[in-house]
Structures are given as C-alpha cells and as structure tokens.
Short mmCIF file of C-alpha atoms and ligand atoms in Angstrom, two decimals:
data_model
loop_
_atom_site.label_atom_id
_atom_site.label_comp_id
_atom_site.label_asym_id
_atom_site.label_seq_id
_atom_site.Cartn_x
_atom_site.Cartn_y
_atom_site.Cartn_z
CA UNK A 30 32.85 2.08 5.50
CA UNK A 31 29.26 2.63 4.91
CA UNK A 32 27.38 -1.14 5.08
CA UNK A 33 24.48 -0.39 2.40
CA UNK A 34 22.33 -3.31 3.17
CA UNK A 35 21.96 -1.95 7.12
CA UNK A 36 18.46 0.04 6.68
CA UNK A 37 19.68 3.27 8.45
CA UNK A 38 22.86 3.64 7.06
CA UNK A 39 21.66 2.96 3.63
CA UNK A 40 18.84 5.52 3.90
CA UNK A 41 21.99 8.38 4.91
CA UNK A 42 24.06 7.08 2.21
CA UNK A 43 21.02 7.71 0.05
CA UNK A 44 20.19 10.95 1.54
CA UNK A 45 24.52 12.35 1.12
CA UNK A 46 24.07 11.65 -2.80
CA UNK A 47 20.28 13.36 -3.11
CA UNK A 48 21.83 16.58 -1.16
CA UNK A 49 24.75 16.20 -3.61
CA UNK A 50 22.86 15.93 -6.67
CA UNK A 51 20.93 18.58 -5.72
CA UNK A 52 17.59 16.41 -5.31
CA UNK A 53 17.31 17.96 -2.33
CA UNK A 54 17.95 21.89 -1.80
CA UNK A 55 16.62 24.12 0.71
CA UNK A 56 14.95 26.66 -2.10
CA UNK A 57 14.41 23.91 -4.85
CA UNK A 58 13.35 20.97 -3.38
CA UNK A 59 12.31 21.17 0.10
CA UNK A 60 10.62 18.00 0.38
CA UNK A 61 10.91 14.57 -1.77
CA UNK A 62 10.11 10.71 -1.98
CA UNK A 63 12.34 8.04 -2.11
CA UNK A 64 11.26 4.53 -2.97
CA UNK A 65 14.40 2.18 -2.96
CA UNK A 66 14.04 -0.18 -6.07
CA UNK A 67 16.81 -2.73 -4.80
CA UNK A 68 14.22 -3.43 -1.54
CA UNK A 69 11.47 -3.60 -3.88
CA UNK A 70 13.32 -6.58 -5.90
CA UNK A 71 13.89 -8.39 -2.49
CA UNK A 72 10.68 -7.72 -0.86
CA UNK A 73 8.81 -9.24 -3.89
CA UNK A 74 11.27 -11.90 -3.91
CA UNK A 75 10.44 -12.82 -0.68
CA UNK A 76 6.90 -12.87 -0.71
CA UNK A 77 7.15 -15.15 -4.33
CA UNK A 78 9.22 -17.12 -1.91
CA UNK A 79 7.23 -17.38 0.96
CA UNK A 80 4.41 -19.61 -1.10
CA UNK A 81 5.32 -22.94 -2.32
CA UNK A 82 5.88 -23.59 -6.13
CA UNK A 83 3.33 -26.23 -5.94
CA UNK A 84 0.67 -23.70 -5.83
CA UNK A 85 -0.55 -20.97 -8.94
CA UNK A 86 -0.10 -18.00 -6.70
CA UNK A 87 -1.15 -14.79 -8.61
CA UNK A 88 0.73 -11.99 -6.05
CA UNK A 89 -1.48 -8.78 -7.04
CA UNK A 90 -0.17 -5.38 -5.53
CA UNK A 91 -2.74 -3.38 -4.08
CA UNK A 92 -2.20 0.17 -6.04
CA UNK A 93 -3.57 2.42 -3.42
CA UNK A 94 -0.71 1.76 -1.65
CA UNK A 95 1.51 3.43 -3.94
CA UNK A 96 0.44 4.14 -7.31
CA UNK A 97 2.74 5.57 -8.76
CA UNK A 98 3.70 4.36 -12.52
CA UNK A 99 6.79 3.21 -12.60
CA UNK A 100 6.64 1.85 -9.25
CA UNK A 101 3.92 -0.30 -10.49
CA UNK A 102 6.19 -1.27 -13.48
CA UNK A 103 8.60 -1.95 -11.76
CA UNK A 104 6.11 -4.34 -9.51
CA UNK A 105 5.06 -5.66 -13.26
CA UNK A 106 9.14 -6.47 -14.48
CA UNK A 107 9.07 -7.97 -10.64
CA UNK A 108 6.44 -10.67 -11.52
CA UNK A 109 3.63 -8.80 -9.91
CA UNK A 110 0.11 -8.93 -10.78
CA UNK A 111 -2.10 -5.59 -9.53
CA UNK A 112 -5.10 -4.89 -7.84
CA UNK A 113 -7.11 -2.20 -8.20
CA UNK A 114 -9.96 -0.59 -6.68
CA UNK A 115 -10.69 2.60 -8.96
CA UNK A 116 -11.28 3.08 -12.29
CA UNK A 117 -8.78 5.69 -12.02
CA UNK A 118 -6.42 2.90 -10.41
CA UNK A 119 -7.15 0.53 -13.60
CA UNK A 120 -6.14 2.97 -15.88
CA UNK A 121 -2.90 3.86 -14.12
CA UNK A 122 -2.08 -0.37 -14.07
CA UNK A 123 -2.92 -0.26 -17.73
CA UNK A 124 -0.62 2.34 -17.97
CA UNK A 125 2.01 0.49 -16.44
CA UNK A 126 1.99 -2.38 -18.73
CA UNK A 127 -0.26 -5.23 -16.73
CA UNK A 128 -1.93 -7.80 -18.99
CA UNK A 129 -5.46 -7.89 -17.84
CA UNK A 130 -5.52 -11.36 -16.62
CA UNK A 131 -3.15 -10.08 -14.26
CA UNK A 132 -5.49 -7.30 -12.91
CA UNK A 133 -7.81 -7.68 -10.00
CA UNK A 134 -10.62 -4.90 -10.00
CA UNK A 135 -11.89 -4.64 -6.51
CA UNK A 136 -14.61 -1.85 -5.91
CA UNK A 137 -17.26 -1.99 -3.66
CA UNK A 138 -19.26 0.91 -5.65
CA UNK A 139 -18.18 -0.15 -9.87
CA UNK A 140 -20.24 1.10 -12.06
CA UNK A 141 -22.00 -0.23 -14.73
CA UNK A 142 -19.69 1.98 -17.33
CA UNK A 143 -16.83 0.71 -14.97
CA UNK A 144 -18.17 -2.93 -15.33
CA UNK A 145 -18.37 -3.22 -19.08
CA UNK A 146 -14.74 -1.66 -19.72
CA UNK A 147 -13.24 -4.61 -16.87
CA UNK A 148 -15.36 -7.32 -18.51
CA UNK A 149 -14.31 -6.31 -22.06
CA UNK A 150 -10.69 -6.20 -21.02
CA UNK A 151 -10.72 -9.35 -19.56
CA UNK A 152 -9.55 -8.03 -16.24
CA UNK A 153 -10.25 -10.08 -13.35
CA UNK A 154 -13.55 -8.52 -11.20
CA UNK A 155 -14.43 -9.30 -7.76
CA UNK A 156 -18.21 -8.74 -6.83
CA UNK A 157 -19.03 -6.90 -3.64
CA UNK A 158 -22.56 -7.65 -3.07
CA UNK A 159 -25.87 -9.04 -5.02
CA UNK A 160 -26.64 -6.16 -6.51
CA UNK A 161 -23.61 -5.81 -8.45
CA UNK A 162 -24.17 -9.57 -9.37
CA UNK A 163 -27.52 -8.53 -11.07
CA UNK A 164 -25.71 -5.33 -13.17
CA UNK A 165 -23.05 -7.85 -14.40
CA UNK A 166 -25.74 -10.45 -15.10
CA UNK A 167 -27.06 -7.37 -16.99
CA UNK A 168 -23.84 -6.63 -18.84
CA UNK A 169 -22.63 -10.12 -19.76
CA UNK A 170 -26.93 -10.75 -21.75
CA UNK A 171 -25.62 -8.25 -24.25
CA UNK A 172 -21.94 -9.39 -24.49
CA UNK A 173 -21.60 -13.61 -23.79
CA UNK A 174 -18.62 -13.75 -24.40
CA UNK A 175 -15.79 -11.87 -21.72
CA UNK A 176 -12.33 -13.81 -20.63
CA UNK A 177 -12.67 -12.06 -16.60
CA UNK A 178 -12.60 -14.13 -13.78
CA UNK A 179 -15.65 -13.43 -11.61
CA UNK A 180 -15.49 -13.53 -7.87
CA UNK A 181 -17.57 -12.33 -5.08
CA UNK A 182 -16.26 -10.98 -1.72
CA UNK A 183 -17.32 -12.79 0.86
CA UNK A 184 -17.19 -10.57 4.96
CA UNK A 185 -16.24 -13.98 7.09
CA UNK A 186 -17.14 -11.85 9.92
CA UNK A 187 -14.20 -12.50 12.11
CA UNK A 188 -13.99 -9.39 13.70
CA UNK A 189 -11.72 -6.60 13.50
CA UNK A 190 -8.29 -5.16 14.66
CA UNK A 191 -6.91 -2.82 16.66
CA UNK A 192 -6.99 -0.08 13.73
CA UNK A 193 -11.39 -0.02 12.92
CA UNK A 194 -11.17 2.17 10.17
CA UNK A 195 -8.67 -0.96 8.48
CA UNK A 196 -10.84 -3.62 9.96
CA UNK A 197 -13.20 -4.59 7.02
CA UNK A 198 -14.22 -8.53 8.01
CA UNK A 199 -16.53 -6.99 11.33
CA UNK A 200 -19.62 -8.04 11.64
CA UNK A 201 -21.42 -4.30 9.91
CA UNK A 202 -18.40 -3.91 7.42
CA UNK A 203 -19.11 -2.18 4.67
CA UNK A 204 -17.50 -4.57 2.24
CA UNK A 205 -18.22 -8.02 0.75
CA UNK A 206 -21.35 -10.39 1.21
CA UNK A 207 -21.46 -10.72 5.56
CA UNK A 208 -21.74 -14.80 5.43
CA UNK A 209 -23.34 -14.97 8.76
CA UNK A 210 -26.06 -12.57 7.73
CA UNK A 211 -29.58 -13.95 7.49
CA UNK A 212 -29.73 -16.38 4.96
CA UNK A 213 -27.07 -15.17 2.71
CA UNK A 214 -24.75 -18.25 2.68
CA UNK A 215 -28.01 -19.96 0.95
CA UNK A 216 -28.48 -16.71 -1.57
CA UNK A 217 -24.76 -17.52 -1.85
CA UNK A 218 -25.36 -20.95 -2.87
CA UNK A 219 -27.87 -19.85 -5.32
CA UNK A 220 -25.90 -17.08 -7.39
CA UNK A 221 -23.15 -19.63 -7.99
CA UNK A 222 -25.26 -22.26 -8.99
CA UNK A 223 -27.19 -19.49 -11.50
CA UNK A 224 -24.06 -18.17 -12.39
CA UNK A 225 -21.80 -21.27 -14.38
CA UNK A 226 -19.09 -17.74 -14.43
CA UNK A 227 -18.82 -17.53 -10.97
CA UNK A 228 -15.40 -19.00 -10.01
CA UNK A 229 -13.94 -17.19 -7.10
CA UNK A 230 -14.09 -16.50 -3.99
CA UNK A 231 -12.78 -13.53 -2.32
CA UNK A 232 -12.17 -12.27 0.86
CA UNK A 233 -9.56 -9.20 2.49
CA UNK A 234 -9.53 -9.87 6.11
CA UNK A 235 -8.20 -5.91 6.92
CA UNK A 236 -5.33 -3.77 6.62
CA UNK A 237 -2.62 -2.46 9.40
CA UNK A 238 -3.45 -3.64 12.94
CA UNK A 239 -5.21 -7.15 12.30
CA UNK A 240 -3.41 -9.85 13.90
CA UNK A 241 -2.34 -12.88 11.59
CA UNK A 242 -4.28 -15.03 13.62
CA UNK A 243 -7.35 -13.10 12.51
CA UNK A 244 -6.22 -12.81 8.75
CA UNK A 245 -5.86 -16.44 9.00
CA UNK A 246 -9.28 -17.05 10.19
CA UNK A 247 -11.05 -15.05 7.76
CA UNK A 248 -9.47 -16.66 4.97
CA UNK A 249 -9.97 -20.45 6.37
CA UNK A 250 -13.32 -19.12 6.30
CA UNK A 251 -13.32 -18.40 2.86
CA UNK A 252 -11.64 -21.80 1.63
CA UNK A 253 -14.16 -23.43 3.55
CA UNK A 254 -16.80 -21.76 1.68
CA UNK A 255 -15.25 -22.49 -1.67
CA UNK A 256 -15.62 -26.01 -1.00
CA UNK A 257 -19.18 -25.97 0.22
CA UNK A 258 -20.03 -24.25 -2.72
CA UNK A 259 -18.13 -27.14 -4.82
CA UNK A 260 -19.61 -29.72 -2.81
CA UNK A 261 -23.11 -27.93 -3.04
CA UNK A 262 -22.78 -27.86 -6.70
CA UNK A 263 -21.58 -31.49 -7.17
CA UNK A 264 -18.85 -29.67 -9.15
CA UNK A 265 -15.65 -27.77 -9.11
CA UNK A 266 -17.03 -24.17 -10.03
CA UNK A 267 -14.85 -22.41 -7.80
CA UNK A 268 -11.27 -22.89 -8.68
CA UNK A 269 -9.65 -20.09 -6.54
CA UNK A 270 -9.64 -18.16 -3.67
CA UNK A 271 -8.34 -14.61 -3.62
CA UNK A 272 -6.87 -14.14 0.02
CA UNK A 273 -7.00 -10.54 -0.13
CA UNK A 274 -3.52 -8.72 1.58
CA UNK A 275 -3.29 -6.73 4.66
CA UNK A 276 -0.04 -8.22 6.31
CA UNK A 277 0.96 -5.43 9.06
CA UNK A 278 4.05 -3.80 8.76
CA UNK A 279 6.27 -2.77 11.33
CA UNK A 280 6.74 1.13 12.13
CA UNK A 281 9.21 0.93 15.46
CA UNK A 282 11.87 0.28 13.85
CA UNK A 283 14.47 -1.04 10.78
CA UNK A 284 13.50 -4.67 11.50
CA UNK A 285 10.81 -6.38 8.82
CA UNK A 286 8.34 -8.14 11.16
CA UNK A 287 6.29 -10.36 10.40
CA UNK A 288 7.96 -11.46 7.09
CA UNK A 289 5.48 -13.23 4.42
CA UNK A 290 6.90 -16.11 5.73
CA UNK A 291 5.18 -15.90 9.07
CA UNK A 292 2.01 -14.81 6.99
CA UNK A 293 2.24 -18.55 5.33
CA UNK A 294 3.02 -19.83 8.14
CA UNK A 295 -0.19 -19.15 10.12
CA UNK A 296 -2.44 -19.80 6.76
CA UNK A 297 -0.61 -23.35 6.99
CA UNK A 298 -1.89 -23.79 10.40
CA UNK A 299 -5.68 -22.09 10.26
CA UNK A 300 -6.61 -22.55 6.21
CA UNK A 301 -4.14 -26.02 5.90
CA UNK A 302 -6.71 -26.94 2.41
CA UNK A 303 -5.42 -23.75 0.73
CA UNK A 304 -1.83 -25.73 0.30
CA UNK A 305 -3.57 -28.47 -1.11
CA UNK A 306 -3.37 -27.40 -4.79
CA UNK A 307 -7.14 -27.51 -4.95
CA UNK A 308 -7.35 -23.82 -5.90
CA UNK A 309 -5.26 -20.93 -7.53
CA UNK A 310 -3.97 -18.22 -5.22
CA UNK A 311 -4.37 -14.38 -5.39
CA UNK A 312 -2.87 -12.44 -3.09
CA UNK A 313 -3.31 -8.55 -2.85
CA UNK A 314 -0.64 -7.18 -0.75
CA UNK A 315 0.57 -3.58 -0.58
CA UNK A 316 1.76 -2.07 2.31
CA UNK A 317 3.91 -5.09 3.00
CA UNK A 318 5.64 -4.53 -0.22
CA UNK A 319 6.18 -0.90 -0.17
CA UNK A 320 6.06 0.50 2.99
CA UNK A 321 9.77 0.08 4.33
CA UNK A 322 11.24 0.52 1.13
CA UNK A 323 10.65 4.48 1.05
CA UNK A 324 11.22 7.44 3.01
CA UNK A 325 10.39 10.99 2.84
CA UNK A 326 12.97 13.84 3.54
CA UNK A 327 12.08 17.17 4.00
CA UNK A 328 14.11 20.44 5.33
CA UNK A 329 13.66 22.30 8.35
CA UNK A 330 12.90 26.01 7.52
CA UNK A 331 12.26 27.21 11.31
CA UNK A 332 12.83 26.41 14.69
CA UNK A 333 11.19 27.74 17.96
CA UNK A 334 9.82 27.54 21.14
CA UNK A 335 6.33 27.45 22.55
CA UNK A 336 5.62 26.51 26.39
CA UNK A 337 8.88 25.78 26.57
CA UNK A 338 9.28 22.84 23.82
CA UNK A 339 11.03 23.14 20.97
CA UNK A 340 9.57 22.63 17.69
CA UNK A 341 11.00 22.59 13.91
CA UNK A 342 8.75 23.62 11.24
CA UNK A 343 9.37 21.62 8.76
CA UNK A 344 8.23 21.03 4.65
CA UNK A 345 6.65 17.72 5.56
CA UNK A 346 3.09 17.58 6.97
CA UNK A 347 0.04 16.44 6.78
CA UNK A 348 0.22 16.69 2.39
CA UNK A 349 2.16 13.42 2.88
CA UNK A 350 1.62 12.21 6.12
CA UNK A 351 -1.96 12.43 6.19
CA UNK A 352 -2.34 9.03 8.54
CA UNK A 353 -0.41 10.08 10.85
CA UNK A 354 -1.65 13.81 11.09
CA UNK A 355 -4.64 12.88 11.32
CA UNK A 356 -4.30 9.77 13.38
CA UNK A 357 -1.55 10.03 15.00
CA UNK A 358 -2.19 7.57 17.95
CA UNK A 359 -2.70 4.61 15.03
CA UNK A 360 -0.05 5.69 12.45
CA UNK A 361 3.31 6.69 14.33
CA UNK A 362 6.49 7.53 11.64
CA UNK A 363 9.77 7.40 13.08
CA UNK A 364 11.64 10.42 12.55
CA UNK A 365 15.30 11.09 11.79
CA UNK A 366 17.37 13.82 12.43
CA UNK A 367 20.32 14.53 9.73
CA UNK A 368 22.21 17.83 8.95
CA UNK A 369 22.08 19.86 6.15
CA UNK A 370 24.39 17.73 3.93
CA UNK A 371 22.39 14.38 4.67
CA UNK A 372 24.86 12.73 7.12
CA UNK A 373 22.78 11.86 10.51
CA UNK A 374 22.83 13.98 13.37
CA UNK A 375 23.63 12.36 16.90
CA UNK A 376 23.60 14.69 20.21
CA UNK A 377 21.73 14.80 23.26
CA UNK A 378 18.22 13.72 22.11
CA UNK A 379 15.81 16.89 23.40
CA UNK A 380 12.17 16.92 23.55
CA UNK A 381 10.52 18.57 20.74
CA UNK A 382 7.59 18.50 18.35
CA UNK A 383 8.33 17.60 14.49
CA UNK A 384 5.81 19.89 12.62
CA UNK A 385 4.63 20.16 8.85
CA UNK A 386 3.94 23.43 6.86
CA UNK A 387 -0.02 23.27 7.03
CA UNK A 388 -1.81 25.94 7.96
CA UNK A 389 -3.44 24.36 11.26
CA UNK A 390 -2.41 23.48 14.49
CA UNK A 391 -2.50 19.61 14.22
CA UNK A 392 -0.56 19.49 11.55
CA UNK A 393 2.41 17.54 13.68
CA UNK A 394 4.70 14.57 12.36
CA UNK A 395 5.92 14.30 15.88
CA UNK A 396 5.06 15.73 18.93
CA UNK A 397 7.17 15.67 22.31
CA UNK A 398 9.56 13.18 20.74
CA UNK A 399 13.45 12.95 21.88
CA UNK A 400 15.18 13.34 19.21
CA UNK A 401 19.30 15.19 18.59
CA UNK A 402 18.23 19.27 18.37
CA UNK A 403 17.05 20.14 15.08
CA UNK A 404 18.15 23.17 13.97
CA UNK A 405 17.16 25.67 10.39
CA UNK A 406 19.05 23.91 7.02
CA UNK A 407 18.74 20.27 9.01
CA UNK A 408 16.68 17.16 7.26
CA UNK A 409 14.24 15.46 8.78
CA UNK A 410 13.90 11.67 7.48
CA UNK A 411 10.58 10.12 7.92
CA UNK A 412 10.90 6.02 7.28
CA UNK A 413 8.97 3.75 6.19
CA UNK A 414 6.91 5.84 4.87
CA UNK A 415 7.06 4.01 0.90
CA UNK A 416 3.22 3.49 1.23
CA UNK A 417 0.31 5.13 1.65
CA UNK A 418 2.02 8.14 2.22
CA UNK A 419 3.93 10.54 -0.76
CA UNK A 420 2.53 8.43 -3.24
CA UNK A 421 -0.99 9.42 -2.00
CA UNK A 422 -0.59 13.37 -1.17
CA UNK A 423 -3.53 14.73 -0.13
CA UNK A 424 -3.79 18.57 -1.22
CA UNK A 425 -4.79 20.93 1.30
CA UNK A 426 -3.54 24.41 1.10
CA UNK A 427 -2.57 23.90 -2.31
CA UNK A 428 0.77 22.21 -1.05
CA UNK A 429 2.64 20.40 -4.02
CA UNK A 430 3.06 17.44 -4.78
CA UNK A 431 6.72 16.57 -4.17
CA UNK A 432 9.04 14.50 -6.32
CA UNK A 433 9.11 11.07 -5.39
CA UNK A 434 12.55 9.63 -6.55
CA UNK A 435 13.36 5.70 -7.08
CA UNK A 436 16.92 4.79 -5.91
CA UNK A 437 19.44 2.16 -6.80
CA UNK A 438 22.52 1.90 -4.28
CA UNK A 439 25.51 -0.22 -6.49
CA UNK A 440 27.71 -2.78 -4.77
CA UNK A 441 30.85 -0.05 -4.87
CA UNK A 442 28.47 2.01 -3.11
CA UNK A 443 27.10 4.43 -6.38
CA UNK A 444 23.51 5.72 -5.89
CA UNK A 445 21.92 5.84 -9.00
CA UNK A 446 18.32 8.18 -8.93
CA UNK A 447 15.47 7.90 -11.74
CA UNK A 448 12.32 10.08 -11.75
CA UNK A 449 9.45 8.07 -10.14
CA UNK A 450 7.73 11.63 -10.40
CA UNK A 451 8.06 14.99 -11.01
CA UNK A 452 7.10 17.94 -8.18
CA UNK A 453 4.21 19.99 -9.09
CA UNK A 454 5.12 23.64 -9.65
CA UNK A 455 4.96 25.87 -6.12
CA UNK A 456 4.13 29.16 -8.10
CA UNK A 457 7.30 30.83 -6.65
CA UNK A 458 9.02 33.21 -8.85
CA UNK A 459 12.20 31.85 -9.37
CA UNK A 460 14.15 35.11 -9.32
CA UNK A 461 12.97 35.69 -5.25
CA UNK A 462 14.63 32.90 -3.91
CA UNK A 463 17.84 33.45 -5.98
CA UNK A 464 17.24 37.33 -4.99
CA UNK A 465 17.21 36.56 -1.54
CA UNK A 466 20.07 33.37 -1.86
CA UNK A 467 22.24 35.95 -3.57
CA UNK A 468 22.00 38.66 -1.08
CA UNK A 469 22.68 36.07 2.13
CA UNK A 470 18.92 36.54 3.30
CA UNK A 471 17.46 32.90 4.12
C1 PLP B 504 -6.34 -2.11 0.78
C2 PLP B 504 -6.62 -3.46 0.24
C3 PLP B 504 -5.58 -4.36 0.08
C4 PLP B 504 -4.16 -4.07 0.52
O1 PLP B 504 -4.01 -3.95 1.90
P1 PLP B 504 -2.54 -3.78 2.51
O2 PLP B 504 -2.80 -3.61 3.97
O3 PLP B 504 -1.93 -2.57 1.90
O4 PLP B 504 -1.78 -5.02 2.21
C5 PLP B 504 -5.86 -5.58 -0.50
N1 PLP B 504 -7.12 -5.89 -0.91
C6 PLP B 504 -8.15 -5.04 -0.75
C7 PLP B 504 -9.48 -5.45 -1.22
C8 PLP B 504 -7.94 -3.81 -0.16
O5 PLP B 504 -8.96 -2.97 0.00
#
C-alpha cells in the first residue's frame, strides 16, 4: 500500500501515473516539471498559520521563484499576495488574477515607464534608493492622486550568509538604502518627513544560506527604524514593515526544516515589537513555498564510462538546473534513481556522475554520487527542485523548455495532472523517431 503523504513514495506514485499517461515517454517527453498542488495548499497553510491572527499579515510570493501562471493562481485562490521584481513579473501576476493592493513591486533598477504603470495600478512599490525617491516624487507632481503603498528598502547591514551571491543585507550590497552609511539614516529621516506617502519600510535580509538568526536581525533592524522614524516624526507615518522572505529550505533530504514556524519563532525573540500589532506585515517568501513541492524527471538516453566512472547522460542539465550546474558546491539536488516505468530502483548504490544534455563538460547534476546503476530507458528524479529551477529554464543550446505539470494525488490514491505549461517544440520531425521506434532502433 502506497502511503501518499510520505514525500518519496508520493513522488513514485506520481511518477507510475505520468509514465502511464504518457507524460513522460522516452521520444515524446524526455524531460518534465512537476509541481504538487496538494503541498502547495499545505505549505501556504502553514506559513498563514505560523503568524498570529492578531496581526494584518500580507504573505506575498516572490514570483522569481516560480512564475509560472497558474502556479501563481493557484498561490492567488491560496490567499497569497505576490511580489514582483520585473515588469515582466507584474504582468505575469496581473495575469494571474492579483488585485493590485495585493502586489509588491520590488526592483532595484524600475523605470520611470515602469513607475507610472505600478503607481496607476495601485500596486504596492518599494523604493530602492534616493534616486528612485526623486523619479516618483517626479511622477506623483503630475498625477496626486495614486492608491500604492510606498516603501523604501532599507540594507540593515547585518552581514551575509554562507551563499554571497544570496546575501543582499552586507555591508556593499547592491540593494536597499545601507543604514549605516554616512549620514543616510538622517537623509532617511528627511525623505519621510518630505514625503507624507511614505509608509513602509522594507527590508529582505537574503535568500538560501542566511541563518534565521541573521534574518531576524536584519528585520529587528528594520522595526526599529520604523519606529524612529514615527517617533522622529511625532507621528505614525509608517504603518508597516515588509520583512522581505528568504527562509532556507532544506535540500538533504524529504524532511521540511526550518518550518515558518521556527521563522516566527526567532522574529519573536530578535524583532519581539513586530507582534505588537503596531504595524501590518508583508512577507515575501518563495523558495520556502515552492521548492519541495516539485520535482523534475528526466530519462536517461546513454550510459558510459570514462576513467573508470560511470556516467548517465541524461535530458536534464543545466536548462533546468542552472544553480546547481553552475554552482554546484552551493546548490546540491538530490537525485533519484527509478526504472523505466517510474517505480524506484534499489541495488547496490555505484559511483557515478548524473549528467545533462548540454553541450559542455560541466554540465553535471551529479558527479561521483552513489546511487543504484542507472541504466538507458531509466528516470532520473531530481527533488525539490519546485523553485528556481524548471520554472526558470535558462536556454542555452536552444534546449526546450519542458512541460511543467501540476499534480493532485486523491485520497483512493488517483493522480489527477493539469497543464501548468506546455513544452516548447524540439524541431524533431516526428516521423524519425516513430521511423526509428518502429524499426526497434533506439
Ligand atoms: C528573492 C527575493 C525574495 C524571495 O526570496 P526566497 O529566498 O525565495 O524566499 C523576497 N524578496 C525579495 C526582495 C527578493 O529579492
């Protein structure tokens, strides 16, 4: 009896029906997506419940983490607000149905044209430096009236973690207003006084491979300077903070770690005013929300050797894995070895290096890792992999963009499947791979 809630054997169960269905086939569809919708509903259930119901919590997803439409519907029906931090990402939350006051534009490099459509929407806009202050200063003279909610991101400065390139609160960050700068707390101080609008503070702390302790930090930081402004002002200008996202998400194994829970548990302990009520709550999470709710599959087309390791070439690479191609040492994926009809494979675990289809020699999912012996017609499962990674394909050597599919698993164990999106066209003739299908030739 297959237990669908265990992670594993729900992602094989899933897997069985997609190789039945013919979602998956070795000439058709060597490589798809999988975002599981039921994890979706309890992940976002758990982070609503994680925050008290005393407090207006706003819980915007962060769209670059997977931005795909009807994900981000589905995020909408789920009580989401979004974040964006493109034009191109505003349109595609349009698109899925957020009401602007539920839309958090967060750019460091918005343009004036970008500017003018947010503030005329009445989508929610967080300022990234003084400069941008000035162009909306400029904007707002010709149009007084706009229903955004202005912010500026504030860099606390608190240092960064073990990931740089996701560390934005370090002291030379290229993001937000660096409070410890010069005299910029008192420039600070100014714009909000000059600016009756100004009624936010923001701040995102960092993405993968910040500790809580120093998420926590940078957002006490940021309360604090809410209420200096406040107190400053003789007035309660600012009336929220937006805590930015960046909760870490486990990659070792099945096991959610830290929950959203543990999150609000160290801002009760480092940024205790934030439960005070004293200010609405935005919260901008997105690989926490997606990340271990989708997995990539892709067939092996070859096996060999080479200095005596074994490697399987396989249809996933560095078009959907780009992190961890690229990276590998700060963005490990598990990988999974099942056989050709989806069921997993067990067997001595043997050495061998997991590699994509990209023409270069890096492009590696996996190298020297033990795994049961992969063989030609096998499927190779990469988990966790619901963010950042098929919904962002990156499109060297023309490589497709494969189908991402979302996935409901009923209690009597039915998997239903509905297009999330659709692969792009690969350019094969169709009649050569039945040609060579027909004849035996694989
Ligand atoms: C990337 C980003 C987020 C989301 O980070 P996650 O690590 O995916 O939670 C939130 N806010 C801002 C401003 C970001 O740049």
């Amino acid at each position: 009896m297959t237990d669908f809630a265990h992670p594993a054997e729900r992602r094989e169960h899933i897997l069985r029906a997609a190789v039945r269905q013919g979602l998956l086939d070795p000439e058709r569809a060597v490589l798809a997506g999988f975002v599981d919708l039921d994890g979706v509903a309890a992940t976002v259930d758990s982070l609503h419940r994680a925050f008290p119901d005393s407090l207006r919590v706003l819980h915007a997803f962060a769209a670059k983490a997977n931005c795909l439409v009807p994900v981000l519907a589905e995020l909408r029906r789920a009580g989401m607000g979004c974040e964006v931090a493109t034009a191109g990402e505003l349109a595609r939350a349009l698109e899925a149905g957020f009401a602007p006051d539920r839309i958090v534009f967060d750019s460091p490099a918005k343009t004036r044209a970008e500017l003018e459509w947010a503030l005329d929407l009445g989508v929610t806009i967080n300022a990234d430096n003084f400069a941008e202050l000035s162009r909306i200063d400029a904007i707002l003279a010709d149009r007084p009236f706009s229903r955004s909610r202005i912010g500026v991101r504030v860099n606390p400065q608190v240092g960064g973690g073990t990931i740089a390139a996701m560390s934005t609160a370090t002291r030379h960050s290229k993001f937000g207003i660096p409070l410890a700068d010069g005299d910029n707390r008192q420039r600070l101080l100014r714009a909000y006084r000059e600016r009756p609008w100004l009624t936010w503070v923001h701040t995102h702390v960092g993405s993968q491979g910040c500790p809580l302790e120093l998420i926590a930090q940078g957002i006490a930081q940021a309360v604090e300077f809410a209420d200096e402004i406040n107190d400053h002002l003789g007035r309660r200008q600012v009336v929220g903070v937006d805590i930015g996202g960046g909760l870490p998400v486990n990659f070792a194994d099945d096991e959610v770690r830290p929950g959203f829970d543990t999150y609000v548990d160290h801002l009760r302990e480092y940024a205790p005013d934030l439960f005070t009520g004293r200010y609405e709550i935005v919260t901008e999470f997105g690989r926490s929300v997606l990340a271990k709710n989708g997995f990539t599959a892709a067939y092996v087309e070859y096996t060999k050797e080479a200095g005596g390791r074994p490697i399987a070439i396989t249809h996933a690479g560095v078009q959907v894995a780009t992190r961890t191609v690229f990276a590998p040492d700060a963005w490990p994926l598990r990988v999974e070895a099942h056989h050709p009809h989806g069921g997993a494979k067990s067997g001595e675990p043997v050495r061998q290096d997991v590699a994509g289809p990209a023409c270069f020699a890096g492009d590696l999912l996996a190298r020297d890792r033990a795994l049961p012996l992969l063989e030609p017609g096998d499927i190779v499962v990469l988990p966790d992999t619901g963010a950042y990674y098929f919904s962002t394909p990156f499109h060297y050597n023309s490589l497709p963009e494969p189908a991402v599919h979302g996935v409901r698993v009923a209690a009597d164990g039915r998997v239903d499947f509905e297009p999330i999106r659709p692969a792009q066209a690969t350019h094969v003739p169709v009649t050569a791979g039945r040609a060579a299908h027909a004849s035996g030739v694989r």
